[in-house]
Coordinates of C-alpha atoms in Angstrom, one line a residue:
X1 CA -61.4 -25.9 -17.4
X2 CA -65.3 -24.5 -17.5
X3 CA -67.2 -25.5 -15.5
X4 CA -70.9 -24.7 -16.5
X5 CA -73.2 -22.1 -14.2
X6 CA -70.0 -20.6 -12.7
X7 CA -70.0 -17.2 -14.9
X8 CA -68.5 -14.7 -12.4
X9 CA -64.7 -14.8 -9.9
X10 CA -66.8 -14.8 -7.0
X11 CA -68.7 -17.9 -7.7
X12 CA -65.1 -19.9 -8.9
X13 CA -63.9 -18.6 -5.4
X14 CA -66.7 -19.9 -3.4
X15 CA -66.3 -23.2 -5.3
X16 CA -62.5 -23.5 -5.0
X17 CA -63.0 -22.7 -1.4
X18 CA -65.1 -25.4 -0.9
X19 CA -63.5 -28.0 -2.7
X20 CA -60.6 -27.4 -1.0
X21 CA -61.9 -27.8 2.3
X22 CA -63.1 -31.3 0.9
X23 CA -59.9 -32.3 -0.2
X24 CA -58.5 -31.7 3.4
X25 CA -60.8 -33.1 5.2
X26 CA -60.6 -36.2 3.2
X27 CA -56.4 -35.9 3.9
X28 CA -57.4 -35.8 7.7
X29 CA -59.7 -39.0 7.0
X30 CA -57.3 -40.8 5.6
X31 CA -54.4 -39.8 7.9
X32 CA -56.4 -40.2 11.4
X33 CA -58.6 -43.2 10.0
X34 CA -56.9 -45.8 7.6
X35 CA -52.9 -44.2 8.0
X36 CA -53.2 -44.2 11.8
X37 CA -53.0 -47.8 13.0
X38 CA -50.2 -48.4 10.5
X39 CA -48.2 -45.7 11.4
X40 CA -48.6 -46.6 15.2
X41 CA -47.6 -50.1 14.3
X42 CA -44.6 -49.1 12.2
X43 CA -43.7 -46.9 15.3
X44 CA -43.7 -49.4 17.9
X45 CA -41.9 -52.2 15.4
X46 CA -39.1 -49.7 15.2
X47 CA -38.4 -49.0 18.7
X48 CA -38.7 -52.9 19.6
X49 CA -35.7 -53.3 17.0
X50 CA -33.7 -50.3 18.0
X51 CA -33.8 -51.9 22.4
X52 CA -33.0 -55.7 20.7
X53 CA -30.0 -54.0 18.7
X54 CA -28.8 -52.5 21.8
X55 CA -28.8 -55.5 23.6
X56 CA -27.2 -58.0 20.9
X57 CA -24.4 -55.9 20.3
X58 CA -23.8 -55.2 24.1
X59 CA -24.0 -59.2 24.4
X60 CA -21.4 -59.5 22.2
X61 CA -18.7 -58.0 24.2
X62 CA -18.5 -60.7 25.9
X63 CA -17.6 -64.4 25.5
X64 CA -20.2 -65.9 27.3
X65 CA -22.8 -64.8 29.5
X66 CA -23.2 -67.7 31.8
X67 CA -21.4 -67.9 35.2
X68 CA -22.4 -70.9 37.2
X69 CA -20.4 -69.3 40.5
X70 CA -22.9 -67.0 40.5
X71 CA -26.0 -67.2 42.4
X72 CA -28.2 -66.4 39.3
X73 CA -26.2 -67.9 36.7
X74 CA -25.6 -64.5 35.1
X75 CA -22.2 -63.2 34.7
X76 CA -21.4 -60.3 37.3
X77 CA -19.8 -57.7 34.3
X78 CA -22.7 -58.0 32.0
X79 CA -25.6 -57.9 34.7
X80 CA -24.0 -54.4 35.8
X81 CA -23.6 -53.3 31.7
X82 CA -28.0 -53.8 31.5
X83 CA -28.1 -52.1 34.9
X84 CA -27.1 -48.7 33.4
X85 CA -29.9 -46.1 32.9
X86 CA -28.7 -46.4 28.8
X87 CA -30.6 -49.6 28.7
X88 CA -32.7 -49.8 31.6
X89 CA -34.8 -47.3 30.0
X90 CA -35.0 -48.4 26.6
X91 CA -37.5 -51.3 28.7
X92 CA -39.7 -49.0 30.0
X93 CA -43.3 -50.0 28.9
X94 CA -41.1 -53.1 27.8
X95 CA -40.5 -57.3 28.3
X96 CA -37.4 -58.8 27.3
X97 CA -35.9 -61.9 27.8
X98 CA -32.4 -63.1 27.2
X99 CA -31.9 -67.1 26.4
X100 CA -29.3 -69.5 25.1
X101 CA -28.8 -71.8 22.8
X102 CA -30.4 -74.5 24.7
X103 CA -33.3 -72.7 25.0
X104 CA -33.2 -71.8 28.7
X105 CA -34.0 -68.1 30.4
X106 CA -30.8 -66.4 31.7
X107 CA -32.4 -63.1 31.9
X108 CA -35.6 -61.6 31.7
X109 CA -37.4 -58.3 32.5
X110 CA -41.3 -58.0 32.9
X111 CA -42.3 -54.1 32.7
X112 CA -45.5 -54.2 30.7
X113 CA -47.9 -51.1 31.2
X114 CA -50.8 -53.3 31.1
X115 CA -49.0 -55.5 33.5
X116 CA -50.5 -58.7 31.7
X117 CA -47.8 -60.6 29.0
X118 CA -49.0 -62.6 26.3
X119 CA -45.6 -64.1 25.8
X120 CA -45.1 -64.9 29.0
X121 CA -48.1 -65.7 30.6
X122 CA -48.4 -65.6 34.9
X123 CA -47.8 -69.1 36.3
X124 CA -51.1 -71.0 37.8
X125 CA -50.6 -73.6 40.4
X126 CA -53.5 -75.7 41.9
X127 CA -53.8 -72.6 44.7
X128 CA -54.5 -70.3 41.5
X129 CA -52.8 -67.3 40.0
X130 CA -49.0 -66.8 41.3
X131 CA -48.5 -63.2 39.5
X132 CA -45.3 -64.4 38.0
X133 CA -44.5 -64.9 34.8
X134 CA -43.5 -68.3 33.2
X135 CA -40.6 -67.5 31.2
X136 CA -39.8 -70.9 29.7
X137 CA -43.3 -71.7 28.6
X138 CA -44.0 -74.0 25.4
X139 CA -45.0 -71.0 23.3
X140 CA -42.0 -68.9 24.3
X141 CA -39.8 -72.2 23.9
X142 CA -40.8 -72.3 20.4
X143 CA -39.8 -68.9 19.6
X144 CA -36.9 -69.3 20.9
X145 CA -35.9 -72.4 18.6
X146 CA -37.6 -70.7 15.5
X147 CA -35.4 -67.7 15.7
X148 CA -32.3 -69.4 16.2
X149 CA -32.9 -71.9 13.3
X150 CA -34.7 -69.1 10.8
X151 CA -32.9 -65.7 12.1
X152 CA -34.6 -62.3 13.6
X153 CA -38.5 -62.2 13.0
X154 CA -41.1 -60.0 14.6
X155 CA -44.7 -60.8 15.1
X156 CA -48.6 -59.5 16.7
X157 CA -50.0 -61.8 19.8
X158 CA -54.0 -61.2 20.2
X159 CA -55.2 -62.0 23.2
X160 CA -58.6 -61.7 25.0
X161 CA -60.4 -58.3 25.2
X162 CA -58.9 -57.2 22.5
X163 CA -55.5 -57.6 23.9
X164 CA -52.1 -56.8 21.0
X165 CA -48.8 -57.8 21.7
X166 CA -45.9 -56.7 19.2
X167 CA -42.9 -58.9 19.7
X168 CA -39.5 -58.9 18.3
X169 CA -36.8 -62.2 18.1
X170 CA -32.9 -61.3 17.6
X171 CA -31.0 -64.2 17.0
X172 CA -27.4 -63.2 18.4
X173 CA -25.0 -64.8 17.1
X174 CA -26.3 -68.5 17.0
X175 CA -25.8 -68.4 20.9
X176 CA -28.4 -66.4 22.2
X177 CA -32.2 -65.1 21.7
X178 CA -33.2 -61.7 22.7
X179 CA -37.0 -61.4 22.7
X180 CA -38.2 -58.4 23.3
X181 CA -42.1 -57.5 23.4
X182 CA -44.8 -54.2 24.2
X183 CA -48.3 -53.5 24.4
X184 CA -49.8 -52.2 21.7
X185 CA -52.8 -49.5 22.2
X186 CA -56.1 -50.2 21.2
X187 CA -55.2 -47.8 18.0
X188 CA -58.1 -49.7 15.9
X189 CA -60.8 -48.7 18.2
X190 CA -59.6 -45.1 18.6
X191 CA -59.6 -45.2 14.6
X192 CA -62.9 -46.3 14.1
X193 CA -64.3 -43.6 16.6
X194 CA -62.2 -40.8 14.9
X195 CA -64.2 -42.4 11.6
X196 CA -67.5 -41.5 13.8
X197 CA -66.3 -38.1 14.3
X198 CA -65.1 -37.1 11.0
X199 CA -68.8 -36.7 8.9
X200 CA -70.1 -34.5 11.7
X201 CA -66.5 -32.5 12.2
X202 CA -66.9 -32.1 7.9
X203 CA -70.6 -30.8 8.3
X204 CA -69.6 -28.2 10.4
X205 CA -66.3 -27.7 8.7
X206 CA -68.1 -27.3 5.5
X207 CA -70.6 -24.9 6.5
X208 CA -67.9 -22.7 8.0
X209 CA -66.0 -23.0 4.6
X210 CA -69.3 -21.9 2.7
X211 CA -69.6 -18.9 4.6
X212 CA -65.7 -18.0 4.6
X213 CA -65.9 -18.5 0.8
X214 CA -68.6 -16.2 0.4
X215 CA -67.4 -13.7 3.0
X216 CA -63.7 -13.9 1.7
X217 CA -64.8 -13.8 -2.3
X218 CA -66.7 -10.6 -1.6
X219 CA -64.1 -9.0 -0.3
X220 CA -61.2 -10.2 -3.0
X221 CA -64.3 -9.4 -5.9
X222 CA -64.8 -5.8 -4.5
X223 CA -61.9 -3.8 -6.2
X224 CA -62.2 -5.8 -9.0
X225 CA -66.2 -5.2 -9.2
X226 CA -65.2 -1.4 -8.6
X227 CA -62.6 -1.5 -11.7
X228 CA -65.4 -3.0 -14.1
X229 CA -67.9 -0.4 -13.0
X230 CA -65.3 2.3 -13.4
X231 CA -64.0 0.9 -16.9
X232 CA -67.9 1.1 -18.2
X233 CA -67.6 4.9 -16.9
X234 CA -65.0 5.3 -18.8
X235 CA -66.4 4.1 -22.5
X236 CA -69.2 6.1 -21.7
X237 CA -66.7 9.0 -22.1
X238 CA -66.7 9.3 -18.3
X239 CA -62.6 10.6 -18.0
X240 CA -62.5 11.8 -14.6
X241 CA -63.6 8.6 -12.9
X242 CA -61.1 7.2 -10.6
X243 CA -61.0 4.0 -8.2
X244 CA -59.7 3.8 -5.1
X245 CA -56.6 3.0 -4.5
X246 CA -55.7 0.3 -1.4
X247 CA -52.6 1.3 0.9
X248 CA -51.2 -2.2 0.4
X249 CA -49.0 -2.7 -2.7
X250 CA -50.6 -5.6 -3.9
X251 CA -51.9 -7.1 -7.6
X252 CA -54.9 -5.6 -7.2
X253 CA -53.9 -2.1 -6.2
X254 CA -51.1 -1.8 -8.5
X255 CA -53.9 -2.9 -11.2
X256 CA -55.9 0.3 -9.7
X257 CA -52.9 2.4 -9.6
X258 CA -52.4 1.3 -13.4
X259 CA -56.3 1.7 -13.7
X260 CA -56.1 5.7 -12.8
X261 CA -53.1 6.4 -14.8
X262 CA -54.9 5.0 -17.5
X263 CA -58.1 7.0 -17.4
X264 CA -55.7 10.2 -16.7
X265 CA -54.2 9.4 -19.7
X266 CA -57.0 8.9 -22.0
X267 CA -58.8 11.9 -20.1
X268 CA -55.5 14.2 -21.3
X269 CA -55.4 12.6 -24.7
X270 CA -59.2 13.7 -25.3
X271 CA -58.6 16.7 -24.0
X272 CA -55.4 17.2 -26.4
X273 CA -57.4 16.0 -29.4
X274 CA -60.2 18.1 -29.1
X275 CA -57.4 21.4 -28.3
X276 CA -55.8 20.3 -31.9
X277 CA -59.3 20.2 -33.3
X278 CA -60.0 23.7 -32.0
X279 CA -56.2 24.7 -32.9
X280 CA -56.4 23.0 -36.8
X281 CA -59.8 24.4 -37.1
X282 CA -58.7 28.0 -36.0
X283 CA -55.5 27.9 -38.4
X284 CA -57.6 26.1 -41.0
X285 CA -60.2 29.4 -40.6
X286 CA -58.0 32.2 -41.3
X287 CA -56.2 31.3 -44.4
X288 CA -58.9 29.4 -46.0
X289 CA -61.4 32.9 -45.1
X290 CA -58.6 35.1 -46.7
X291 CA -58.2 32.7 -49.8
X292 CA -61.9 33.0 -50.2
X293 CA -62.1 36.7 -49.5
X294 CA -59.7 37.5 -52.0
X295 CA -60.6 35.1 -54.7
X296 CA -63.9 36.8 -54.7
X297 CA -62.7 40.5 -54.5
X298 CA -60.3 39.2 -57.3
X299 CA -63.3 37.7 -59.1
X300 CA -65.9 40.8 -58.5
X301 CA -63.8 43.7 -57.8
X302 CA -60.2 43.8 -58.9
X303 CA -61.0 43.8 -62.0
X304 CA -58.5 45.1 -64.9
X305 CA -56.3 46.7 -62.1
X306 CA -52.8 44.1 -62.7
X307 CA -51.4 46.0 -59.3
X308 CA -54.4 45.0 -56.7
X309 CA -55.1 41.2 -58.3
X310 CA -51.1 40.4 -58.0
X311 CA -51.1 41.8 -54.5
X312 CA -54.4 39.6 -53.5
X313 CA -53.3 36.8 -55.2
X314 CA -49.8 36.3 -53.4
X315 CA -52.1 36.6 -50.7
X316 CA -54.0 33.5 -51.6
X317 CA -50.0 31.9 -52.5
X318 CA -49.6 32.5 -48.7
X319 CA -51.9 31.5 -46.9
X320 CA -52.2 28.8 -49.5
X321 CA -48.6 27.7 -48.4
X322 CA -49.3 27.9 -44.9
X323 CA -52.3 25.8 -45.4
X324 CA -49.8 23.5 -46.8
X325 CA -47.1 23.6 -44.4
X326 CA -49.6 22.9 -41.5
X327 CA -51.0 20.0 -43.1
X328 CA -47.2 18.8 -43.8
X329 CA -46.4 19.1 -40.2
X330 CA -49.0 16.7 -39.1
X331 CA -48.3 14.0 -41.8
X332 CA -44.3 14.5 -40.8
X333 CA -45.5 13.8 -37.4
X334 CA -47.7 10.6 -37.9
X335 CA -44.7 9.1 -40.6
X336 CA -42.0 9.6 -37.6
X337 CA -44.2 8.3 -34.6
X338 CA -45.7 5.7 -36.9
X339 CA -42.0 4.6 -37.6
X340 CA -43.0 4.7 -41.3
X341 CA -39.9 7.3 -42.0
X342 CA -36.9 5.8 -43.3
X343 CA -34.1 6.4 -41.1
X344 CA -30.6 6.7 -43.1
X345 CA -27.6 7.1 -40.3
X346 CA -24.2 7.9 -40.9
X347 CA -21.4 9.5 -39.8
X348 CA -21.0 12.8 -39.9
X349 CA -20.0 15.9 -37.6
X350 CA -22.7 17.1 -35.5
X351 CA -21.2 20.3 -34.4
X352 CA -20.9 21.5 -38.1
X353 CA -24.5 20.6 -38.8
X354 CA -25.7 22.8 -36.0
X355 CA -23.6 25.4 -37.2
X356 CA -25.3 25.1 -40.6
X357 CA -28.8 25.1 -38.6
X358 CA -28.0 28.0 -37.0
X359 CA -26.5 30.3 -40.0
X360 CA -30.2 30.2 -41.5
X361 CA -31.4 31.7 -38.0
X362 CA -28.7 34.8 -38.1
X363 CA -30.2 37.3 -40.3
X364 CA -33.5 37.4 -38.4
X365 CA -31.9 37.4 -34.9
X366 CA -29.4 40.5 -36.7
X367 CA -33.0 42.0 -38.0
X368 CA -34.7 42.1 -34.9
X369 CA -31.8 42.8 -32.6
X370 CA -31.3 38.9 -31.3
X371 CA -28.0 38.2 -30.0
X372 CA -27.6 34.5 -31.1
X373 CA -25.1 32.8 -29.1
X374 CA -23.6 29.5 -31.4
X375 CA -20.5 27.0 -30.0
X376 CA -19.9 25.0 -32.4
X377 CA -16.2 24.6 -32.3
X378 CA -15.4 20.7 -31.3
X379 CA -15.4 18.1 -33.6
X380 CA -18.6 16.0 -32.3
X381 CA -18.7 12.7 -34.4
X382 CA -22.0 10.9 -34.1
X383 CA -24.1 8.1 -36.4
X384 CA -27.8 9.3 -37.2
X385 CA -30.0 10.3 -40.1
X386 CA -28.8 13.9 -41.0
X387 CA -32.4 15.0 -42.6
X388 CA -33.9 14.2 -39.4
X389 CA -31.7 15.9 -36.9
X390 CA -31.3 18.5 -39.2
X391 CA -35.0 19.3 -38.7
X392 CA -35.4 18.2 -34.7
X393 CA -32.2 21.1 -34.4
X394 CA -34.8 23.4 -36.5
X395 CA -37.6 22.9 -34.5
X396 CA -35.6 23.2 -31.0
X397 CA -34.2 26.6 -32.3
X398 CA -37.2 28.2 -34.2
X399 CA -39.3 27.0 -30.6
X400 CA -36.3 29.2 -28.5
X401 CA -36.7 32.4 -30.9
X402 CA -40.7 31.9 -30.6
X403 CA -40.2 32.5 -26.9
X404 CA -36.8 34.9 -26.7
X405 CA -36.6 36.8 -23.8
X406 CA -36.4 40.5 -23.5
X407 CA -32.5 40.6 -23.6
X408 CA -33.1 39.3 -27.2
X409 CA -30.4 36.3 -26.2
X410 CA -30.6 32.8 -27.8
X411 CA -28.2 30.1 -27.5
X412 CA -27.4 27.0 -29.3
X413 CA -24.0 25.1 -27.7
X414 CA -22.5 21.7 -28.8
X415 CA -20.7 19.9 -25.8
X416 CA -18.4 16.7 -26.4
X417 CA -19.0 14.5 -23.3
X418 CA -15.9 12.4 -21.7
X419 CA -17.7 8.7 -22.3
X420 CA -17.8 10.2 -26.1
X421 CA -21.1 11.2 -26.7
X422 CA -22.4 14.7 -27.5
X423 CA -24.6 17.0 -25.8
X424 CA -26.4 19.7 -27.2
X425 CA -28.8 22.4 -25.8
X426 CA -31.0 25.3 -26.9
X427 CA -31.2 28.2 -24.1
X428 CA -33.6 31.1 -24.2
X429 CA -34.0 33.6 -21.5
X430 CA -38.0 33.9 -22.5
X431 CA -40.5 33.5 -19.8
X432 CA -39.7 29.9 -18.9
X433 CA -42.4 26.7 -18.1
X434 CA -44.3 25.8 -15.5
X435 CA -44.0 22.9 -13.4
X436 CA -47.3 22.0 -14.3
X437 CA -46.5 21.7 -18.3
X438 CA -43.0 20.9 -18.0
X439 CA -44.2 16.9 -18.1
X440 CA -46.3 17.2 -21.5
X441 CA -44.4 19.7 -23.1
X442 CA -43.0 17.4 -26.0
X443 CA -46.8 15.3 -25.9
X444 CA -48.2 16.1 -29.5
X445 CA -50.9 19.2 -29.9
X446 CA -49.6 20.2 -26.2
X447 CA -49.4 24.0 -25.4
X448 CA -48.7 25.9 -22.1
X449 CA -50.8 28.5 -20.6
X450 CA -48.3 30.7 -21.7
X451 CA -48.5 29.1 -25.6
X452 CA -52.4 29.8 -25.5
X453 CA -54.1 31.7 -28.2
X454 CA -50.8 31.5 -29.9
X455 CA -51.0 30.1 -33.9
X456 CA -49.4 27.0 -34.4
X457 CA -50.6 23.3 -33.8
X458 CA -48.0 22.8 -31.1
X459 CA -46.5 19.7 -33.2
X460 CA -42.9 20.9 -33.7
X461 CA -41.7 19.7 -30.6
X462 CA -43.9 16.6 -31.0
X463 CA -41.9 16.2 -33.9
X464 CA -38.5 16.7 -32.5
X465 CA -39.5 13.9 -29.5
X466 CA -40.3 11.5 -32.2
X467 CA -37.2 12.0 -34.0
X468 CA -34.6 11.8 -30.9
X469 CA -36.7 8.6 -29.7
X470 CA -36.3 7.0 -33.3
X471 CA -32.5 7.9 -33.0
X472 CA -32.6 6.6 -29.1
X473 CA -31.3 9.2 -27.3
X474 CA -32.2 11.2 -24.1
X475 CA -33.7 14.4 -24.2
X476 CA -35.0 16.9 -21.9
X477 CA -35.9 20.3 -20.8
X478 CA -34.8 22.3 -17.6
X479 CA -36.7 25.5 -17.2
X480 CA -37.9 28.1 -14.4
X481 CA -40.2 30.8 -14.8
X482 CA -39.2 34.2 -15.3
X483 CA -35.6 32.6 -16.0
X484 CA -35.9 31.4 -19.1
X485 CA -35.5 27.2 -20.6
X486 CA -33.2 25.1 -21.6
X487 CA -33.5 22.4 -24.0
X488 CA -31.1 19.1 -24.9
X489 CA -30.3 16.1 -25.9
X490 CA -27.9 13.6 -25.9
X491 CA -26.4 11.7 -29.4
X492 CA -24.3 8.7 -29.0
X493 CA -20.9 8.2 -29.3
X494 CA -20.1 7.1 -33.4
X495 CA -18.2 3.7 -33.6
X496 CA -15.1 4.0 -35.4
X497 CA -14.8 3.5 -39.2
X498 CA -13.1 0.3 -39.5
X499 CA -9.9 0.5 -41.9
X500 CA -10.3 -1.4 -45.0
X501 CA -8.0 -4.3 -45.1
X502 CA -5.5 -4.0 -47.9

């Protein structure tokens, strides 16, 4: 929902806030005002029933409660039962009365608070007010007869000055009538005065909200204000500007967190781009110079010497081809990261294809004194696109020889791993990488300090990363300076050929 001249968080806060606030107050109104004398009521009505329960059933233990032998009519066993602290204290705050069926008294109990009882009213006599209560009164009579001839009923007597009475009848059995009868609290008045106190108690409740809105929405809008302004930085071309990050791990700094990783991540990526920029435009330079150079001397100065214009032009075939086979690279690249490159897996032996890889490496490691170390000798049965790990296995190899050590050593072992699947590494005793580029150095157009000044686009093992992650498997690189590095991969296990059924 939109709600029109809210435009920014901070101003939705401050609203929500508020309106919240409203809503509960107008849940305390309701509870404290209209809910209260109900509830009160409902109370009181319950605990009347629970104390004329108790009684009925204890009156039905016994036959009959009358004993004329006794001095108050009342038989001697159930006079003791209501003497015991179980039901003498359920008429605290309480009358009761106890009558047969012919509509007399047997038992009665006046412990009103207010000490006055509208059902049983104090006797007058012609020297005024006795203080005691007439039990068999008309109105009490009536009761009486109305319960046993209609069943249990409960009722409200008003009296003067505002004066409630909540009474309960229990018919027990068609023998007796147990009335039983409280005060009830002037709940109505206290209501109305809560009522009273409720627009001046919002008021204040209100303007406390407003400000705690406004103090609480500038401090939950701050990171996010501090994330906008950074994110304008940062289309400005503004890389190295970073927010800061809260100690607390909630939304809002993991969004900052995120935030930083991002801008380190586009600030790297510029940075990249504009190194392969320099890079292309270096190896772009030289050859297309030396094509240029030649053709002219071939053009101006050669002349009819067949010797000097077939030595310049393979020259210009050279660098020509190299021009080519740079611009090939990066098109390989964008085709396999792109996803554009159709995979074709299938079974085949891995161990023999890195045997085949490395045969085309042995003549210049023999020429140049390279001791080339292969193990291929284990079956190593895997599913993947031959062309393409063909040429990740290229680029892993041709990148160890590019950085062989002085010992001249170079290694390239297939290992068969016990869950099936097949590991194989590339180890060169060359001068290692730092920890510093060990993170990047598969990223695309990435080269170490060690790599700089070097020619090359640095995209072969861009290549080789895009390939393995096309094929889903790990890779890595161990390495230590001075000691030399040590690159893998993991292929998965083949699934069986399943036998043709005959």
């Amino acid at each position: 929902m939109k709600i029109k001249g809210l435009s920014t968080i901070r101003q939705k806060l401050m609203v929500f806030v508020v309106l919240l606030c409203g809503v509960l107050l107008g849940l305390v109104w309701l509870l404290n005002v209209w809910l209260l004398e109900p509830f009160y009521t409902h109370k009181v009505h319950t605990d009347l029933q629970r104390t004329a329960d108790a009684f009925s059933l204890l009156i039905q233990k016994y036959e009959t409660l009358e004993d004329p032998s006794q001095p108050n009519g009342i038989s001697p066993d159930f006079y003791s039962a209501v003497q015991q602290p179980e039901y003498t204290t359920m008429l605290l705050g309480k009358c009761i009365e106890i009558a047969d069926a012919n509509y007399n008294c047997l038992l009665g109990n006046h412990a009103l608070s207010s000490g006055q009882c509208l059902l049983h009213p104090a006797r007058t006599t012609l020297f005024g007010d006795t203080g005691l209560p007439s039990w068999n009164n008309k109105n009490v009579l009536a009761y009486r007869a109305q319960t046993l001839a209609d069943g249990d009923m409960y009722f409200t007597l008003n009296g003067q000055n505002g004066m409630r009475q909540m009474v309960v009848c229990k018919n027990v059995a068609d023998r007796y009538t147990v009335i039983v009868s409280t005060d009830l609290e002037r709940i109505g008045q206290a209501g109305e005065v809560i009522g009273q106190q409720v627009p001046l108690i919002a008021a204040v409740l209100l303007a406390v909200s407003i400000l705690g809105a406004y103090l609480f929405s500038k401090w939950f809008t701050k990171p996010i204000t501090e994330l906008s302004h950074a994110a304008r930085e940062v289309a400005k071309g503004n890389y190295q500007v970073r927010v800061r990050e809260p100690e607390n791990a909630d939304e809002l700094g993991q969004l900052a967190r995120d935030f930083n990783t991002m801008a380190a991540e586009v600030g790297r990526t510029s940075e990249l781009q504009r190194d392969l920029i320099a890079n292309v435009s270096h190896d772009l330079r030289t050859p297309l110079t030396l094509i240029k150079g030649y053709a002219e001397t071939v053009r101006d100065l050669t002349g009819d010497d067949k010797q000097k214009r077939t030595d310049q032009l393979d020259v210009i075939v050279d660098e020509t081809d190299r021009l080519s086979g740079l611009v090939n690279s990066v098109m390989e690249l964008s085709k396999y990261s792109s996803g554009t490159m159709k995979m074709e897996p299938v079974r085949f032996d891995l161990a023999q294809l890195c045997d085949e890889v490395a045969d085309r490496y042995r003549n210049v490691c023999e020429q140049n004194g390279y001791h080339l170390d292969v193990q291929t000798d284990q079956v190593c049965m895997v599913k993947a696109d031959p062309d393409s790990m063909s040429r990740a296995i290229h680029n892993l190899l041709s990148n160890a020889i590019h950085h062989i050590g002085e010992d001249g050593y170079v290694a390239l072992h297939v290992k068969p791993q016990a869950d099936g699947s097949t590991r194989v590494e590339i180890i060169d005793h060359g001068a290692g990488i730092s920890k510093e580029d060990l993170p990047y150095i598969f990223d695309k157009y990435y080269r170490s300090r060690a790599d700089a000044g070097k020619v090359g686009t640095g995209l072969g093992l861009s290549i080789t990363k895009a390939i393995l992650i096309s094929h889903g498997y790990a890779f890595g690189v161990d390495s230590e300076l001075g000691k030399g590095s040590t690159f893998w991969f993991v292929a998965a296990a083949a699934e069986p050929e399943k036998s043709a059924e005959a």
